[in-house]
Short mmCIF file of C-alpha atoms and ligand atoms in Angstrom, two decimals:
data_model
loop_
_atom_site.label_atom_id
_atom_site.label_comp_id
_atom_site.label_asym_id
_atom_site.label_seq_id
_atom_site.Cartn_x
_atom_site.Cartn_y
_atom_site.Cartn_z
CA UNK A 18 -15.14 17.74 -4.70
CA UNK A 19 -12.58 18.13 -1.81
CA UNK A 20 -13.18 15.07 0.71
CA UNK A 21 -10.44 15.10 3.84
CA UNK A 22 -10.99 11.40 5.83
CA UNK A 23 -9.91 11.12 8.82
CA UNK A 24 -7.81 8.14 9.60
CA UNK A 25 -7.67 6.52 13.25
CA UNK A 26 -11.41 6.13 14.07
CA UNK A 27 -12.92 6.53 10.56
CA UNK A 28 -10.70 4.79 8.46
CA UNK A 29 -8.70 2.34 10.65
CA UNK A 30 -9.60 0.85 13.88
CA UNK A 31 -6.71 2.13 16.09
CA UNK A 32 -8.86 1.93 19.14
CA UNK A 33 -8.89 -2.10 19.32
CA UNK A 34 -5.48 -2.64 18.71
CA UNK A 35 -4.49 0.37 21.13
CA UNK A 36 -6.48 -0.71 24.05
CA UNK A 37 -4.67 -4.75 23.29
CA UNK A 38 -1.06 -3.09 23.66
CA UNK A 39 -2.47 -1.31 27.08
CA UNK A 40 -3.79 -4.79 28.25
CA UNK A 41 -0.67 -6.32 27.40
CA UNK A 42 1.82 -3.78 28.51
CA UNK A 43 0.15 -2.52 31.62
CA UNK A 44 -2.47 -4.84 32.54
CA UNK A 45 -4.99 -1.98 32.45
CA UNK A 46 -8.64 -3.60 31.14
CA UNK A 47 -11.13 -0.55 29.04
CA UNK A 48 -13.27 -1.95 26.42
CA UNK A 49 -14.08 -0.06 23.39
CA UNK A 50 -16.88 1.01 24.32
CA UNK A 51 -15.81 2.68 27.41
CA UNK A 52 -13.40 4.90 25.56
CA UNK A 53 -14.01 8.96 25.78
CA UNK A 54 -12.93 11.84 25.08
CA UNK A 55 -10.33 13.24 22.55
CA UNK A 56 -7.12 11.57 23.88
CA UNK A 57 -6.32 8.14 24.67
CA UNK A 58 -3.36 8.91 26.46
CA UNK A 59 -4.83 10.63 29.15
CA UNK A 60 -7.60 8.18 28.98
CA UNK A 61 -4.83 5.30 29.97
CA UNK A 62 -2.41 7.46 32.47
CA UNK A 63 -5.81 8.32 34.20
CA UNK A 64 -6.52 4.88 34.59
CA UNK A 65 -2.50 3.59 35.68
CA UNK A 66 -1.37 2.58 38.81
CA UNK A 67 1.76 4.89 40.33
CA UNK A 68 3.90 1.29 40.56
CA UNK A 69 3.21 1.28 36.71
CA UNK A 70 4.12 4.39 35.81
CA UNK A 71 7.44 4.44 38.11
CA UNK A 72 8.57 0.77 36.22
CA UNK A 73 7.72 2.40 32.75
CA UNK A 74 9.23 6.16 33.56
CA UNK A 75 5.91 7.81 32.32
CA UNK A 76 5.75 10.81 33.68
CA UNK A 77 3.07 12.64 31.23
CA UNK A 78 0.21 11.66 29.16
CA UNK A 79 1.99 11.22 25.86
CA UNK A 80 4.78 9.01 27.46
CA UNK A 81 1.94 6.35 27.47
CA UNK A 82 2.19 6.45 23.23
CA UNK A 83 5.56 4.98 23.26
CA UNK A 84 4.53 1.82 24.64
CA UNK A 85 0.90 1.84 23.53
CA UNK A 86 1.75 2.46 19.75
CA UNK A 87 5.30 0.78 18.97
CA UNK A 88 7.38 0.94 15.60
CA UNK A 89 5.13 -0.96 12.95
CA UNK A 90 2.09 -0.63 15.16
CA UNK A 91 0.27 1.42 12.90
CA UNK A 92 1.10 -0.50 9.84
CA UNK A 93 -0.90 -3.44 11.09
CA UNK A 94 -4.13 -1.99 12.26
CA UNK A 95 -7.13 -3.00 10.36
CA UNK A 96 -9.32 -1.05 8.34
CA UNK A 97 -12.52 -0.44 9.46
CA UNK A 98 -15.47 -2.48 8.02
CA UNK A 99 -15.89 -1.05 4.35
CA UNK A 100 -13.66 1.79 4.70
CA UNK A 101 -11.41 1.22 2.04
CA UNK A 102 -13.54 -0.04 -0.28
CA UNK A 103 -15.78 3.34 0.29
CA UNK A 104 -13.23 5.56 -0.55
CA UNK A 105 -12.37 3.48 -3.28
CA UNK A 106 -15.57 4.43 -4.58
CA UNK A 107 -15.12 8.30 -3.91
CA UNK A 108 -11.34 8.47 -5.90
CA UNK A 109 -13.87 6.10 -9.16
CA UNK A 110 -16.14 8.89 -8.73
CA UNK A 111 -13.51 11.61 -9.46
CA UNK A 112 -13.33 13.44 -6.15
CA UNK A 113 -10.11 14.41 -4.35
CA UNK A 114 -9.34 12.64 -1.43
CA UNK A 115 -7.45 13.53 1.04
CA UNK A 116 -6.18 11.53 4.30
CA UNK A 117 -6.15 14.35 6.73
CA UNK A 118 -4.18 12.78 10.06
CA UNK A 119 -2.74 13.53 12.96
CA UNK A 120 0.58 11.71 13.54
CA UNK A 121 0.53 10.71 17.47
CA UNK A 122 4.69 10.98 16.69
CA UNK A 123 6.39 11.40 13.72
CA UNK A 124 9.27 9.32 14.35
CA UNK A 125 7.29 5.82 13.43
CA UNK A 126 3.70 6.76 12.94
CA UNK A 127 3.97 9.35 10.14
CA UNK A 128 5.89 6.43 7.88
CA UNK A 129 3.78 3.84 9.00
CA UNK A 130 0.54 5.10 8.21
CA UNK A 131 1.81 6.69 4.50
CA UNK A 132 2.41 2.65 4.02
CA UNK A 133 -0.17 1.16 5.77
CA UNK A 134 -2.35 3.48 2.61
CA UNK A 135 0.03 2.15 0.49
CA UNK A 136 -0.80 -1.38 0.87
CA UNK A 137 -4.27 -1.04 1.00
CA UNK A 138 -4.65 0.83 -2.00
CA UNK A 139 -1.97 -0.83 -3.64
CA UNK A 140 -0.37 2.38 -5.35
CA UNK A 141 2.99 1.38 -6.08
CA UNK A 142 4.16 5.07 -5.75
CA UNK A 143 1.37 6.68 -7.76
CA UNK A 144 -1.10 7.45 -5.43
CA UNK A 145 -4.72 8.33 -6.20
CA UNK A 146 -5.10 10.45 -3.02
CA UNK A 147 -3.36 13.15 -0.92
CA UNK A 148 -2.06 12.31 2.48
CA UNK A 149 -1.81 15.40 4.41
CA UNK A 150 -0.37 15.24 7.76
CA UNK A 151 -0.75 17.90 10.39
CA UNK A 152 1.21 18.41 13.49
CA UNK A 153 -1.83 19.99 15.82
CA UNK A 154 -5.29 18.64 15.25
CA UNK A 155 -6.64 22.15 15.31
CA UNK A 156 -4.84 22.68 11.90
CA UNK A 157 -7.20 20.84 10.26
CA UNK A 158 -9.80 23.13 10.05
CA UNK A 159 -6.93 25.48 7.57
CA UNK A 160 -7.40 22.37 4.73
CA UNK A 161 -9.59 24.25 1.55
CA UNK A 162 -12.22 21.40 1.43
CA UNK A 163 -15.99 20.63 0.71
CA UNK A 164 -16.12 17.66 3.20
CA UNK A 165 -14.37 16.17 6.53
CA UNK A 166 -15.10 13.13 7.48
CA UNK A 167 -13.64 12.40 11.36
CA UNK A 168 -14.50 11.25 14.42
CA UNK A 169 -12.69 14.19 16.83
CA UNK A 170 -15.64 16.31 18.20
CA UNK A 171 -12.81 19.24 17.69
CA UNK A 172 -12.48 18.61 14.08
CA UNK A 173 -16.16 18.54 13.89
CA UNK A 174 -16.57 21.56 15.43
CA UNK A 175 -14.15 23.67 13.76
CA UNK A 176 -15.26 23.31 10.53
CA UNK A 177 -18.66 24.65 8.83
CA UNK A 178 -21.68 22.10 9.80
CA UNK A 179 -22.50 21.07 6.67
CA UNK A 180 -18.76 20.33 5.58
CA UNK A 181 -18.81 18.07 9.00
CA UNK A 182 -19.82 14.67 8.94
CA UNK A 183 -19.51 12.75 12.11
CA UNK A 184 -18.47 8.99 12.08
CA UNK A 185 -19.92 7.77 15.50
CA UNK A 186 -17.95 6.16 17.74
CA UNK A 187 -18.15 5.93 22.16
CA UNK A 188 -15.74 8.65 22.51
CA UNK A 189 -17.87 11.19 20.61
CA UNK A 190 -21.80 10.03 21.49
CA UNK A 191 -22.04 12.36 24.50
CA UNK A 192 -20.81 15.28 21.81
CA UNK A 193 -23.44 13.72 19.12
CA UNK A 194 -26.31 13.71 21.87
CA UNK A 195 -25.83 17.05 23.13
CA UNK A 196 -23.89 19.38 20.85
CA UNK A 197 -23.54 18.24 17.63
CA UNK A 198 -26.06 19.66 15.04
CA UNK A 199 -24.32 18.16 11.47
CA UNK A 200 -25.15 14.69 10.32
CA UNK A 201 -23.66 11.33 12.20
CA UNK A 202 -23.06 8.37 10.17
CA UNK A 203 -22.26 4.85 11.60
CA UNK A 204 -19.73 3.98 9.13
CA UNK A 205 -17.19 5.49 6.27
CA UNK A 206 -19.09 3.09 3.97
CA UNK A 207 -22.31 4.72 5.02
CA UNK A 208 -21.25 8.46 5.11
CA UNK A 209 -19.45 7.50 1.63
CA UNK A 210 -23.00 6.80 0.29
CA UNK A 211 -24.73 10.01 1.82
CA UNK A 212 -21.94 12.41 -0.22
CA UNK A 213 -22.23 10.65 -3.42
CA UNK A 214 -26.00 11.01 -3.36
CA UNK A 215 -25.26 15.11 -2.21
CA UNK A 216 -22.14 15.48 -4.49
CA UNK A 217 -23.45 17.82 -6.79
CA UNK A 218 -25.69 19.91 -3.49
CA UNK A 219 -22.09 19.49 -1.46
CA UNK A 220 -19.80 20.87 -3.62
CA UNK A 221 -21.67 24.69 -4.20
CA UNK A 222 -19.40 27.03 -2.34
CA UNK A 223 -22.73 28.47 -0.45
CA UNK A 224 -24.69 25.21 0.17
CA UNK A 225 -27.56 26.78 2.53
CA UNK A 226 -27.00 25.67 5.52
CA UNK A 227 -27.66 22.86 8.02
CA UNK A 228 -31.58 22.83 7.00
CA UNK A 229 -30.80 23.30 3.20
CA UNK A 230 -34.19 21.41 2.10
CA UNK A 231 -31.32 19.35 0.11
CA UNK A 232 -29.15 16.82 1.26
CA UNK A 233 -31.74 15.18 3.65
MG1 MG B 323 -9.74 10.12 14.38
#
């Protein structure tokens, strides 16, 4: 089976490392659980001063990722609880994984997160997964694949609901709550358990729907 994962949000925990940058660099305070919507970007410029964005020339939203995600920053963000050790599981159980991400530049993240995968599954060139790296998130939906694990309400709702699996997270609970009929999950490591038990229901190319009586 085809499996595309997500990275930032589902994989690693860009958020808490992100939001220490903003502190640092622009003394603006959001906790983690205050985060929403689909961009962080405009989440910070939203919340900066005009002084601060006159010292720091940002003029737009995605001038903010230049000082919020510097060369090597995505190299040292931590996986999230379990993450890696789920997927782990999927590539032992024979299915095709695929990192499906979003670079928020190419110039430094794109590298950075090919090695921060590196490391943590210790490849040494022969990797045991795809990376796939797309230049509009809306692209993802053109990836041939039985399952897509993310945490972007527009990923979720692009693809068919029962490929769709939801990791929650603040930024997508108001989606979860009121629009989102597909399953949620808490965790990779959780979701990672839910398509191993559904594998063999997951992988028919017409799986019957949301209310299949399978995959419950
Ligand atoms: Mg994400």
């Amino acid at each position: 089976m085809k499996i595309c994962i997500d990275m930032d949000g589902v994989l690693t925990d860009f958020v808490t490392d992100a939001l220490k940058e903003v502190k640092k660099k622009f003394d603006i305070d959001i906790k983690y659980e205050d985060v929403y919507g689909c961009k962080m970007g405009a989440l910070i410029y939203a919340n900066m001063t005009q002084e601060t964005k006159d010292k720091y020339s940002i003029f737009e939203e995605r001038d903010v990722y230049r000082y919020m995600c510097p060369k090597g920053f995505f190299r040292k963000l931590k996986g999230l609880p379990g993450a890696v050790a789920a997927v782990k599981k999927l590539i032992k159980a024979g299915h095709h994984v695929i990192f499906l991400t979003k670079p928020l530049e190419w110039k430094y993240s794109a590298s950075d997160k090919d090695k921060w995968l590196d490391k943590k599954f210790n490849t040494k060139g022969d990797r045991p997964y795809s990376l796939i790296m797309i230049d509009k998130i809306e692209d993802k939906k053109l990836i041939d694949a039985d399952v897509f694990v993310d945490d972007d309400i527009r990923v979720l709702s692009s693809v068919p609901l029962n490929a769709a699996l939801c990791i929650e997270q603040p930024w997508n609970k108001e989606f979860r709550e009121k629009q989102f009929e597909g399953r949620t999950f808490p965790s990779l490591a959780d979701a990672t358990k839910w398509i191993l038990k559904n594998a063999e229901w997951l992988s028919l190319p017409d799986n019957g729907g949301i209310n299949a009586s399978e995959g419950k």
